[in-house]
Amino acid sequence: MNMTKSKKIVTSLIATLALSTLSLNAADYGSVNGEKITSDDINSVIRNAKVDFDKLPKKTKNKVLEQIVEKKLLTEKALKSGVKSDSKYKEALAKVEKELALEIWMQNESKKIKISDNEAKDFYNKNKDKFKVPATLEARHILTKTENDAKGIIKALDKASNKKDEFVKLAKEKSVGPSGPKGGYLGKFPENQMVPEFSKAAKALKVNTYTKSPVKTQYGYHVIYLEGKEAPKTLTFDKVKDKIKQMVFQEKFQNIIKSEVDKLKSKAKIVIK
């Protein structure tokens, strides 16, 4: 459960603040009336865990810091105004306290759950079907609007000494599909992912060979080149151990919460209108 924060702070009232006095190193971002500017303050403005504040351009850093300064000054003013005695403040605070209490309680309960390697291995052995990877193909194709165009491409491939290089060249020149500029490359995909006619023709090919007749689908006519083929397999336990532990953890946690809810419901006086 995550609490959402929807409070908006006006950021245009103190646009002329001198931010040059604020240190921009990772350890010290400055302060406002003695209150430190922390990494949490910065993260609340950036709202993107992948962005490294310390690597941002100086101009962008200053904008972020400016927003933090404005927020802290406005917050300080709000607290001094006596807002804590406002009934709306008290109601909102009570709601936040309840949400926070539930959040922390659930976090504490989740920390009690431990999943051993043996428990994870047992789950793996009983659910191996969940970790099966279907057969995969790696292919290129050239898509044409007419059957004659596809046949012409096949004839050109038949004459070429280096089939793959010629296929890539023809794909870039002739294919009307979006993969044309990439030499017709489709990447790796489950063997039955494509439309049935395409999948059937691709599966029938040997690696490093191409279809000798056009393959018709709803999109047009295809010439297919198979670059690779992998048989179906079951992922090893070591590769999925962490995922399994997460799956078992979630199941246990849900069961704990459901059990607690059921007990509380049995003792509670609940009125639904």
PDB file of C-alpha atoms in Angstrom:
ATOM      1  CA  MET A   1       0.000   0.000   0.000  1.00  0.00           C
ATOM      2  CA  ASN A   2       1.402   3.401  -0.931  1.00  0.00           C
ATOM      3  CA  MET A   3       0.073   6.719   0.321  1.00  0.00           C
ATOM      4  CA  THR A   4      -0.298   9.336  -2.373  1.00  0.00           C
ATOM      5  CA  LYS A   5       0.538  12.941  -1.682  1.00  0.00           C
ATOM      6  CA  SER A   6      -1.440  15.484  -3.621  1.00  0.00           C
ATOM      7  CA  LYS A   7      -0.471  18.767  -1.920  1.00  0.00           C
ATOM      8  CA  LYS A   8       0.767  21.387  -4.380  1.00  0.00           C
ATOM      9  CA  ILE A   9       3.135  24.158  -3.326  1.00  0.00           C
ATOM     10  CA  VAL A  10       3.158  27.539  -5.021  1.00  0.00           C
ATOM     11  CA  THR A  11       6.626  27.954  -6.525  1.00  0.00           C
ATOM     12  CA  SER A  12       6.556  31.407  -8.060  1.00  0.00           C
ATOM     13  CA  LEU A  13       6.472  33.702  -5.019  1.00  0.00           C
ATOM     14  CA  ILE A  14      10.187  33.921  -4.265  1.00  0.00           C
ATOM     15  CA  ALA A  15      11.782  33.547  -7.690  1.00  0.00           C
ATOM     16  CA  THR A  16      14.598  35.982  -6.877  1.00  0.00           C
ATOM     17  CA  LEU A  17      16.103  34.015  -3.981  1.00  0.00           C
ATOM     18  CA  ALA A  18      19.897  33.940  -4.098  1.00  0.00           C
ATOM     19  CA  LEU A  19      20.705  30.244  -4.505  1.00  0.00           C
ATOM     20  CA  SER A  20      24.386  30.808  -5.142  1.00  0.00           C
ATOM     21  CA  THR A  21      25.057  30.390  -1.433  1.00  0.00           C
ATOM     22  CA  LEU A  22      23.746  26.833  -1.492  1.00  0.00           C
ATOM     23  CA  SER A  23      26.356  24.089  -1.733  1.00  0.00           C
ATOM     24  CA  LEU A  24      25.690  21.663  -4.586  1.00  0.00           C
ATOM     25  CA  ASN A  25      27.777  18.727  -3.444  1.00  0.00           C
ATOM     26  CA  ALA A  26      26.170  15.401  -2.561  1.00  0.00           C
ATOM     27  CA  ALA A  27      26.700  15.757   1.196  1.00  0.00           C
ATOM     28  CA  ASP A  28      25.455  19.297   1.742  1.00  0.00           C
ATOM     29  CA  TYR A  29      22.735  20.974  -0.283  1.00  0.00           C
ATOM     30  CA  GLY A  30      22.360  23.975   2.007  1.00  0.00           C
ATOM     31  CA  SER A  31      19.692  25.102   4.441  1.00  0.00           C
ATOM     32  CA  VAL A  32      16.732  27.429   4.857  1.00  0.00           C
ATOM     33  CA  ASN A  33      16.536  29.327   8.153  1.00  0.00           C
ATOM     34  CA  GLY A  34      18.670  26.605   9.714  1.00  0.00           C
ATOM     35  CA  GLU A  35      16.680  23.674   8.321  1.00  0.00           C
ATOM     36  CA  LYS A  36      18.843  21.470   6.112  1.00  0.00           C
ATOM     37  CA  ILE A  37      17.998  20.705   2.488  1.00  0.00           C
ATOM     38  CA  THR A  38      18.143  16.909   2.307  1.00  0.00           C
ATOM     39  CA  SER A  39      18.206  14.310  -0.433  1.00  0.00           C
ATOM     40  CA  ASP A  40      14.608  13.492   0.526  1.00  0.00           C
ATOM     41  CA  ASP A  41      13.660  17.096  -0.269  1.00  0.00           C
ATOM     42  CA  ILE A  42      15.345  16.765  -3.657  1.00  0.00           C
ATOM     43  CA  ASN A  43      13.701  13.430  -4.434  1.00  0.00           C
ATOM     44  CA  SER A  44      10.288  14.871  -3.601  1.00  0.00           C
ATOM     45  CA  VAL A  45      10.789  17.444  -6.362  1.00  0.00           C
ATOM     46  CA  ILE A  46      12.480  15.267  -8.983  1.00  0.00           C
ATOM     47  CA  ARG A  47      10.144  12.277  -8.453  1.00  0.00           C
ATOM     48  CA  ASN A  48      12.327  10.019 -10.573  1.00  0.00           C
ATOM     49  CA  ALA A  49      14.631   7.530  -8.856  1.00  0.00           C
ATOM     50  CA  LYS A  50      16.685   7.102 -12.038  1.00  0.00           C
ATOM     51  CA  VAL A  51      17.737  10.758 -12.126  1.00  0.00           C
ATOM     52  CA  ASP A  52      21.008  11.588 -10.352  1.00  0.00           C
ATOM     53  CA  PHE A  53      20.639  15.142  -9.027  1.00  0.00           C
ATOM     54  CA  ASP A  54      24.391  15.619  -8.696  1.00  0.00           C
ATOM     55  CA  LYS A  55      24.835  14.978 -12.438  1.00  0.00           C
ATOM     56  CA  LEU A  56      22.180  17.460 -13.555  1.00  0.00           C
ATOM     57  CA  PRO A  57      23.184  20.768 -15.217  1.00  0.00           C
ATOM     58  CA  LYS A  58      23.726  23.606 -12.747  1.00  0.00           C
ATOM     59  CA  LYS A  59      20.722  25.518 -14.108  1.00  0.00           C
ATOM     60  CA  THR A  60      18.444  22.526 -13.502  1.00  0.00           C
ATOM     61  CA  LYS A  61      19.879  22.005 -10.016  1.00  0.00           C
ATOM     62  CA  ASN A  62      19.141  25.602  -9.139  1.00  0.00           C
ATOM     63  CA  LYS A  63      15.531  25.245 -10.277  1.00  0.00           C
ATOM     64  CA  VAL A  64      15.092  22.183  -8.081  1.00  0.00           C
ATOM     65  CA  LEU A  65      16.693  23.910  -5.110  1.00  0.00           C
ATOM     66  CA  GLU A  66      14.566  26.990  -5.698  1.00  0.00           C
ATOM     67  CA  GLN A  67      11.402  24.922  -5.419  1.00  0.00           C
ATOM     68  CA  ILE A  68      12.667  23.368  -2.183  1.00  0.00           C
ATOM     69  CA  VAL A  69      13.524  26.759  -0.715  1.00  0.00           C
ATOM     70  CA  GLU A  70      10.085  28.127  -1.603  1.00  0.00           C
ATOM     71  CA  LYS A  71       8.364  25.108  -0.111  1.00  0.00           C
ATOM     72  CA  LYS A  72      10.318  25.317   3.149  1.00  0.00           C
ATOM     73  CA  LEU A  73       9.671  29.039   3.525  1.00  0.00           C
ATOM     74  CA  LEU A  74       5.969  28.658   2.820  1.00  0.00           C
ATOM     75  CA  THR A  75       5.746  25.670   5.166  1.00  0.00           C
ATOM     76  CA  GLU A  76       7.455  27.657   7.918  1.00  0.00           C
ATOM     77  CA  LYS A  77       5.013  30.526   7.397  1.00  0.00           C
ATOM     78  CA  ALA A  78       2.048  28.132   7.430  1.00  0.00           C
ATOM     79  CA  LEU A  79       3.138  26.563  10.719  1.00  0.00           C
ATOM     80  CA  LYS A  80       3.636  29.977  12.329  1.00  0.00           C
ATOM     81  CA  SER A  81       0.177  31.080  11.178  1.00  0.00           C
ATOM     82  CA  GLY A  82      -1.509  28.791  13.669  1.00  0.00           C
ATOM     83  CA  VAL A  83      -2.782  26.390  11.030  1.00  0.00           C
ATOM     84  CA  LYS A  84      -2.370  23.485  13.449  1.00  0.00           C
ATOM     85  CA  SER A  85      -5.438  24.670  15.316  1.00  0.00           C
ATOM     86  CA  ASP A  86      -7.519  24.685  12.129  1.00  0.00           C
ATOM     87  CA  SER A  87     -10.190  21.954  12.111  1.00  0.00           C
ATOM     88  CA  LYS A  88      -9.348  20.992   8.522  1.00  0.00           C
ATOM     89  CA  TYR A  89      -5.706  20.525   9.485  1.00  0.00           C
ATOM     90  CA  LYS A  90      -6.669  18.314  12.409  1.00  0.00           C
ATOM     91  CA  GLU A  91      -8.989  16.195  10.261  1.00  0.00           C
ATOM     92  CA  ALA A  92      -6.353  15.775   7.553  1.00  0.00           C
ATOM     93  CA  LEU A  93      -3.669  14.944  10.132  1.00  0.00           C
ATOM     94  CA  ALA A  94      -5.871  12.309  11.740  1.00  0.00           C
ATOM     95  CA  LYS A  95      -6.437  10.696   8.346  1.00  0.00           C
ATOM     96  CA  VAL A  96      -2.721  10.747   7.544  1.00  0.00           C
ATOM     97  CA  GLU A  97      -1.925   9.216  10.938  1.00  0.00           C
ATOM     98  CA  LYS A  98      -4.319   6.337  10.297  1.00  0.00           C
ATOM     99  CA  GLU A  99      -2.902   5.686   6.838  1.00  0.00           C
ATOM    100  CA  LEU A 100       0.644   5.890   8.168  1.00  0.00           C
ATOM    101  CA  ALA A 101      -0.143   3.545  11.057  1.00  0.00           C
ATOM    102  CA  LEU A 102      -1.500   0.953   8.617  1.00  0.00           C
ATOM    103  CA  GLU A 103       1.461   1.386   6.282  1.00  0.00           C
ATOM    104  CA  ILE A 104       4.048   0.936   9.034  1.00  0.00           C
ATOM    105  CA  TRP A 105       2.165  -1.975  10.586  1.00  0.00           C
ATOM    106  CA  MET A 106       2.040  -3.778   7.236  1.00  0.00           C
ATOM    107  CA  GLN A 107       5.746  -3.128   6.680  1.00  0.00           C
ATOM    108  CA  ASN A 108       6.536  -4.568  10.107  1.00  0.00           C
ATOM    109  CA  GLU A 109       4.398  -7.637   9.447  1.00  0.00           C
ATOM    110  CA  SER A 110       6.090  -8.204   6.101  1.00  0.00           C
ATOM    111  CA  LYS A 111       9.534  -8.133   7.758  1.00  0.00           C
ATOM    112  CA  LYS A 112       8.538 -11.146   9.847  1.00  0.00           C
ATOM    113  CA  ILE A 113       8.223 -13.302   6.726  1.00  0.00           C
ATOM    114  CA  LYS A 114      11.325 -15.306   5.872  1.00  0.00           C
ATOM    115  CA  ILE A 115      11.636 -17.571   2.822  1.00  0.00           C
ATOM    116  CA  SER A 116      14.376 -20.201   2.971  1.00  0.00           C
ATOM    117  CA  ASP A 117      16.174 -21.670  -0.029  1.00  0.00           C
ATOM    118  CA  ASN A 118      14.645 -25.065   0.778  1.00  0.00           C
ATOM    119  CA  GLU A 119      11.159 -23.578   0.759  1.00  0.00           C
ATOM    120  CA  ALA A 120      11.848 -21.892  -2.565  1.00  0.00           C
ATOM    121  CA  LYS A 121      13.280 -25.125  -4.008  1.00  0.00           C
ATOM    122  CA  ASP A 122      10.175 -27.029  -2.925  1.00  0.00           C
ATOM    123  CA  PHE A 123       7.980 -24.491  -4.687  1.00  0.00           C
ATOM    124  CA  TYR A 124      10.137 -24.808  -7.808  1.00  0.00           C
ATOM    125  CA  ASN A 125       9.870 -28.604  -7.868  1.00  0.00           C
ATOM    126  CA  LYS A 126       6.100 -28.465  -7.495  1.00  0.00           C
ATOM    127  CA  ASN A 127       5.605 -25.715 -10.105  1.00  0.00           C
ATOM    128  CA  LYS A 128       8.155 -26.341 -12.842  1.00  0.00           C
ATOM    129  CA  ASP A 129       5.503 -25.660 -15.483  1.00  0.00           C
ATOM    130  CA  LYS A 130       5.580 -22.012 -14.389  1.00  0.00           C
ATOM    131  CA  PHE A 131       9.208 -21.720 -15.449  1.00  0.00           C
ATOM    132  CA  LYS A 132       9.037 -23.228 -18.915  1.00  0.00           C
ATOM    133  CA  VAL A 133      10.359 -21.122 -21.787  1.00  0.00           C
ATOM    134  CA  PRO A 134       8.783 -21.949 -25.162  1.00  0.00           C
ATOM    135  CA  ALA A 135      10.843 -22.639 -28.260  1.00  0.00           C
ATOM    136  CA  THR A 136      12.177 -19.410 -29.731  1.00  0.00           C
ATOM    137  CA  LEU A 137      13.108 -18.300 -33.213  1.00  0.00           C
ATOM    138  CA  GLU A 138      15.398 -15.532 -34.406  1.00  0.00           C
ATOM    139  CA  ALA A 139      14.470 -14.333 -37.855  1.00  0.00           C
ATOM    140  CA  ARG A 140      14.426 -11.655 -40.528  1.00  0.00           C
ATOM    141  CA  HIS A 141      11.778 -11.066 -43.141  1.00  0.00           C
ATOM    142  CA  ILE A 142      11.125  -9.045 -46.242  1.00  0.00           C
ATOM    143  CA  LEU A 143       7.525  -7.956 -46.692  1.00  0.00           C
ATOM    144  CA  THR A 144       6.184  -7.180 -50.160  1.00  0.00           C
ATOM    145  CA  LYS A 145       2.796  -6.136 -51.469  1.00  0.00           C
ATOM    146  CA  THR A 146       2.657  -8.681 -54.298  1.00  0.00           C
ATOM    147  CA  GLU A 147       3.581 -12.320 -54.752  1.00  0.00           C
ATOM    148  CA  ASN A 148       5.667 -11.498 -57.841  1.00  0.00           C
ATOM    149  CA  ASP A 149       7.778  -9.042 -55.829  1.00  0.00           C
ATOM    150  CA  ALA A 150       8.459 -11.752 -53.246  1.00  0.00           C
ATOM    151  CA  LYS A 151       9.352 -14.272 -55.951  1.00  0.00           C
ATOM    152  CA  GLY A 152      11.803 -11.776 -57.464  1.00  0.00           C
ATOM    153  CA  ILE A 153      13.518 -11.409 -54.095  1.00  0.00           C
ATOM    154  CA  ILE A 154      13.812 -15.186 -53.718  1.00  0.00           C
ATOM    155  CA  LYS A 155      15.411 -15.444 -57.170  1.00  0.00           C
ATOM    156  CA  ALA A 156      17.945 -12.768 -56.214  1.00  0.00           C
ATOM    157  CA  LEU A 157      18.769 -14.664 -53.019  1.00  0.00           C
ATOM    158  CA  ASP A 158      19.202 -17.908 -54.956  1.00  0.00           C
ATOM    159  CA  LYS A 159      21.887 -16.243 -57.070  1.00  0.00           C
ATOM    160  CA  ALA A 160      23.721 -14.562 -54.192  1.00  0.00           C
ATOM    161  CA  SER A 161      26.948 -16.033 -52.851  1.00  0.00           C
ATOM    162  CA  ASN A 162      26.406 -14.597 -49.343  1.00  0.00           C
ATOM    163  CA  LYS A 163      22.730 -15.223 -48.643  1.00  0.00           C
ATOM    164  CA  LYS A 164      22.465 -13.331 -45.352  1.00  0.00           C
ATOM    165  CA  ASP A 165      24.227 -10.194 -46.557  1.00  0.00           C
ATOM    166  CA  GLU A 166      22.067 -10.166 -49.671  1.00  0.00           C
ATOM    167  CA  PHE A 167      18.929 -10.673 -47.562  1.00  0.00           C
ATOM    168  CA  VAL A 168      19.826  -7.705 -45.343  1.00  0.00           C
ATOM    169  CA  LYS A 169      20.525  -5.570 -48.412  1.00  0.00           C
ATOM    170  CA  LEU A 170      17.239  -6.523 -50.112  1.00  0.00           C
ATOM    171  CA  ALA A 171      15.272  -5.984 -46.911  1.00  0.00           C
ATOM    172  CA  LYS A 172      16.537  -2.414 -46.667  1.00  0.00           C
ATOM    173  CA  GLU A 173      15.774  -1.786 -50.337  1.00  0.00           C
ATOM    174  CA  LYS A 174      12.563  -3.725 -50.919  1.00  0.00           C
ATOM    175  CA  SER A 175      10.702  -4.459 -47.668  1.00  0.00           C
ATOM    176  CA  VAL A 176       7.542  -2.438 -47.041  1.00  0.00           C
ATOM    177  CA  GLY A 177       7.458  -3.519 -43.402  1.00  0.00           C
ATOM    178  CA  PRO A 178       8.710  -1.422 -40.440  1.00  0.00           C
ATOM    179  CA  SER A 179      11.690  -3.757 -39.920  1.00  0.00           C
ATOM    180  CA  GLY A 180      13.041  -3.016 -43.406  1.00  0.00           C
ATOM    181  CA  PRO A 181      15.568  -0.359 -42.318  1.00  0.00           C
ATOM    182  CA  LYS A 182      16.987  -2.878 -39.811  1.00  0.00           C
ATOM    183  CA  GLY A 183      17.589  -5.433 -42.531  1.00  0.00           C
ATOM    184  CA  GLY A 184      14.274  -7.100 -41.781  1.00  0.00           C
ATOM    185  CA  TYR A 185      15.454  -8.136 -38.309  1.00  0.00           C
ATOM    186  CA  LEU A 186      12.617  -9.272 -36.014  1.00  0.00           C
ATOM    187  CA  GLY A 187      14.753 -10.351 -33.073  1.00  0.00           C
ATOM    188  CA  LYS A 188      14.044 -13.419 -30.944  1.00  0.00           C
ATOM    189  CA  PHE A 189      10.432 -14.427 -30.333  1.00  0.00           C
ATOM    190  CA  PRO A 190       8.374 -17.457 -29.199  1.00  0.00           C
ATOM    191  CA  GLU A 191       7.845 -19.698 -32.209  1.00  0.00           C
ATOM    192  CA  ASN A 192       4.055 -19.256 -32.137  1.00  0.00           C
ATOM    193  CA  GLN A 193       4.037 -15.507 -31.511  1.00  0.00           C
ATOM    194  CA  MET A 194       3.602 -14.511 -35.147  1.00  0.00           C
ATOM    195  CA  VAL A 195       0.515 -15.036 -37.287  1.00  0.00           C
ATOM    196  CA  PRO A 196       0.003 -18.780 -37.967  1.00  0.00           C
ATOM    197  CA  GLU A 197       1.191 -18.756 -41.594  1.00  0.00           C
ATOM    198  CA  PHE A 198       4.392 -16.944 -40.682  1.00  0.00           C
ATOM    199  CA  SER A 199       5.112 -19.111 -37.620  1.00  0.00           C
ATOM    200  CA  LYS A 200       4.530 -22.344 -39.541  1.00  0.00           C
ATOM    201  CA  ALA A 201       6.900 -21.329 -42.343  1.00  0.00           C
ATOM    202  CA  ALA A 202       9.587 -20.040 -39.955  1.00  0.00           C
ATOM    203  CA  LYS A 203       9.506 -23.187 -37.788  1.00  0.00           C
ATOM    204  CA  ALA A 204       9.970 -25.368 -40.875  1.00  0.00           C
ATOM    205  CA  LEU A 205      13.224 -23.649 -41.845  1.00  0.00           C
ATOM    206  CA  LYS A 206      16.723 -24.771 -40.933  1.00  0.00           C
ATOM    207  CA  VAL A 207      19.019 -22.146 -39.407  1.00  0.00           C
ATOM    208  CA  ASN A 208      20.606 -19.841 -42.018  1.00  0.00           C
ATOM    209  CA  THR A 209      18.076 -20.740 -44.710  1.00  0.00           C
ATOM    210  CA  TYR A 210      15.173 -18.812 -46.221  1.00  0.00           C
ATOM    211  CA  THR A 211      11.722 -19.629 -47.553  1.00  0.00           C
ATOM    212  CA  LYS A 212      11.806 -20.786 -51.181  1.00  0.00           C
ATOM    213  CA  SER A 213       8.290 -19.575 -51.871  1.00  0.00           C
ATOM    214  CA  PRO A 214       6.407 -16.467 -50.667  1.00  0.00           C
ATOM    215  CA  VAL A 215       4.516 -16.793 -47.403  1.00  0.00           C
ATOM    216  CA  LYS A 216       1.131 -15.085 -47.627  1.00  0.00           C
ATOM    217  CA  THR A 217      -0.403 -13.464 -44.516  1.00  0.00           C
ATOM    218  CA  GLN A 218      -2.913 -10.717 -43.873  1.00  0.00           C
ATOM    219  CA  TYR A 219      -0.036  -8.225 -44.161  1.00  0.00           C
ATOM    220  CA  GLY A 220       1.205  -9.242 -47.600  1.00  0.00           C
ATOM    221  CA  TYR A 221       3.865 -11.647 -48.876  1.00  0.00           C
ATOM    222  CA  HIS A 222       6.903 -12.552 -46.774  1.00  0.00           C
ATOM    223  CA  VAL A 223      10.335 -13.952 -47.501  1.00  0.00           C
ATOM    224  CA  ILE A 224      11.697 -15.294 -44.205  1.00  0.00           C
ATOM    225  CA  TYR A 225      15.322 -15.904 -43.187  1.00  0.00           C
ATOM    226  CA  LEU A 226      15.909 -17.961 -40.032  1.00  0.00           C
ATOM    227  CA  GLU A 227      18.983 -16.893 -38.051  1.00  0.00           C
ATOM    228  CA  GLY A 228      18.540 -18.990 -34.941  1.00  0.00           C
ATOM    229  CA  LYS A 229      16.353 -21.553 -33.207  1.00  0.00           C
ATOM    230  CA  GLU A 230      16.241 -22.577 -29.537  1.00  0.00           C
ATOM    231  CA  ALA A 231      14.393 -25.600 -28.194  1.00  0.00           C
ATOM    232  CA  PRO A 232      11.903 -25.201 -25.348  1.00  0.00           C
ATOM    233  CA  LYS A 233      13.494 -25.387 -21.901  1.00  0.00           C
ATOM    234  CA  THR A 234      12.790 -25.090 -18.220  1.00  0.00           C
ATOM    235  CA  LEU A 235      14.704 -22.367 -16.402  1.00  0.00           C
ATOM    236  CA  THR A 236      17.043 -23.661 -13.705  1.00  0.00           C
ATOM    237  CA  PHE A 237      16.271 -23.057 -10.049  1.00  0.00           C
ATOM    238  CA  ASP A 238      19.263 -20.722  -9.616  1.00  0.00           C
ATOM    239  CA  LYS A 239      17.941 -18.441 -12.350  1.00  0.00           C
ATOM    240  CA  VAL A 240      14.477 -18.112 -10.812  1.00  0.00           C
ATOM    241  CA  LYS A 241      15.247 -18.450  -7.087  1.00  0.00           C
ATOM    242  CA  ASP A 242      14.837 -14.738  -6.338  1.00  0.00           C
ATOM    243  CA  LYS A 243      11.617 -14.574  -8.348  1.00  0.00           C
ATOM    244  CA  ILE A 244      10.255 -17.617  -6.520  1.00  0.00           C
ATOM    245  CA  LYS A 245      11.054 -16.108  -3.129  1.00  0.00           C
ATOM    246  CA  GLN A 246       9.137 -12.998  -4.134  1.00  0.00           C
ATOM    247  CA  MET A 247       6.176 -15.095  -5.304  1.00  0.00           C
ATOM    248  CA  VAL A 248       6.126 -17.123  -2.078  1.00  0.00           C
ATOM    249  CA  PHE A 249       6.533 -13.968  -0.023  1.00  0.00           C
ATOM    250  CA  GLN A 250       3.551 -12.297  -1.697  1.00  0.00           C
ATOM    251  CA  GLU A 251       1.400 -15.381  -1.205  1.00  0.00           C
ATOM    252  CA  LYS A 252       2.325 -15.636   2.477  1.00  0.00           C
ATOM    253  CA  PHE A 253       1.772 -11.948   3.074  1.00  0.00           C
ATOM    254  CA  GLN A 254      -1.649 -12.014   1.409  1.00  0.00           C
ATOM    255  CA  ASN A 255      -2.623 -15.028   3.515  1.00  0.00           C
ATOM    256  CA  ILE A 256      -1.485 -13.305   6.702  1.00  0.00           C
ATOM    257  CA  ILE A 257      -3.484 -10.183   5.926  1.00  0.00           C
ATOM    258  CA  LYS A 258      -6.577 -12.189   4.922  1.00  0.00           C
ATOM    259  CA  SER A 259      -6.386 -14.254   8.091  1.00  0.00           C
ATOM    260  CA  GLU A 260      -6.083 -11.109  10.211  1.00  0.00           C
ATOM    261  CA  VAL A 261      -8.986  -9.453   8.400  1.00  0.00           C
ATOM    262  CA  ASP A 262     -11.182 -12.527   8.876  1.00  0.00           C
ATOM    263  CA  LYS A 263     -10.457 -12.568  12.633  1.00  0.00           C
ATOM    264  CA  LEU A 264     -11.141  -8.849  12.973  1.00  0.00           C
ATOM    265  CA  LYS A 265     -14.386  -9.101  10.997  1.00  0.00           C
ATOM    266  CA  SER A 266     -15.633 -11.905  13.226  1.00  0.00           C
ATOM    267  CA  LYS A 267     -15.330  -9.640  16.300  1.00  0.00           C
ATOM    268  CA  ALA A 268     -16.258  -6.300  14.765  1.00  0.00           C
ATOM    269  CA  LYS A 269     -19.596  -4.514  14.641  1.00  0.00           C
ATOM    270  CA  ILE A 270     -19.932  -3.599  10.961  1.00  0.00           C
ATOM    271  CA  VAL A 271     -22.842  -1.615   9.536  1.00  0.00           C
ATOM    272  CA  ILE A 272     -23.054  -1.164   5.771  1.00  0.00           C
ATOM    273  CA  LYS A 273     -25.624   1.289   4.389  1.00  0.00           C
TER     274      LYS A 273
END
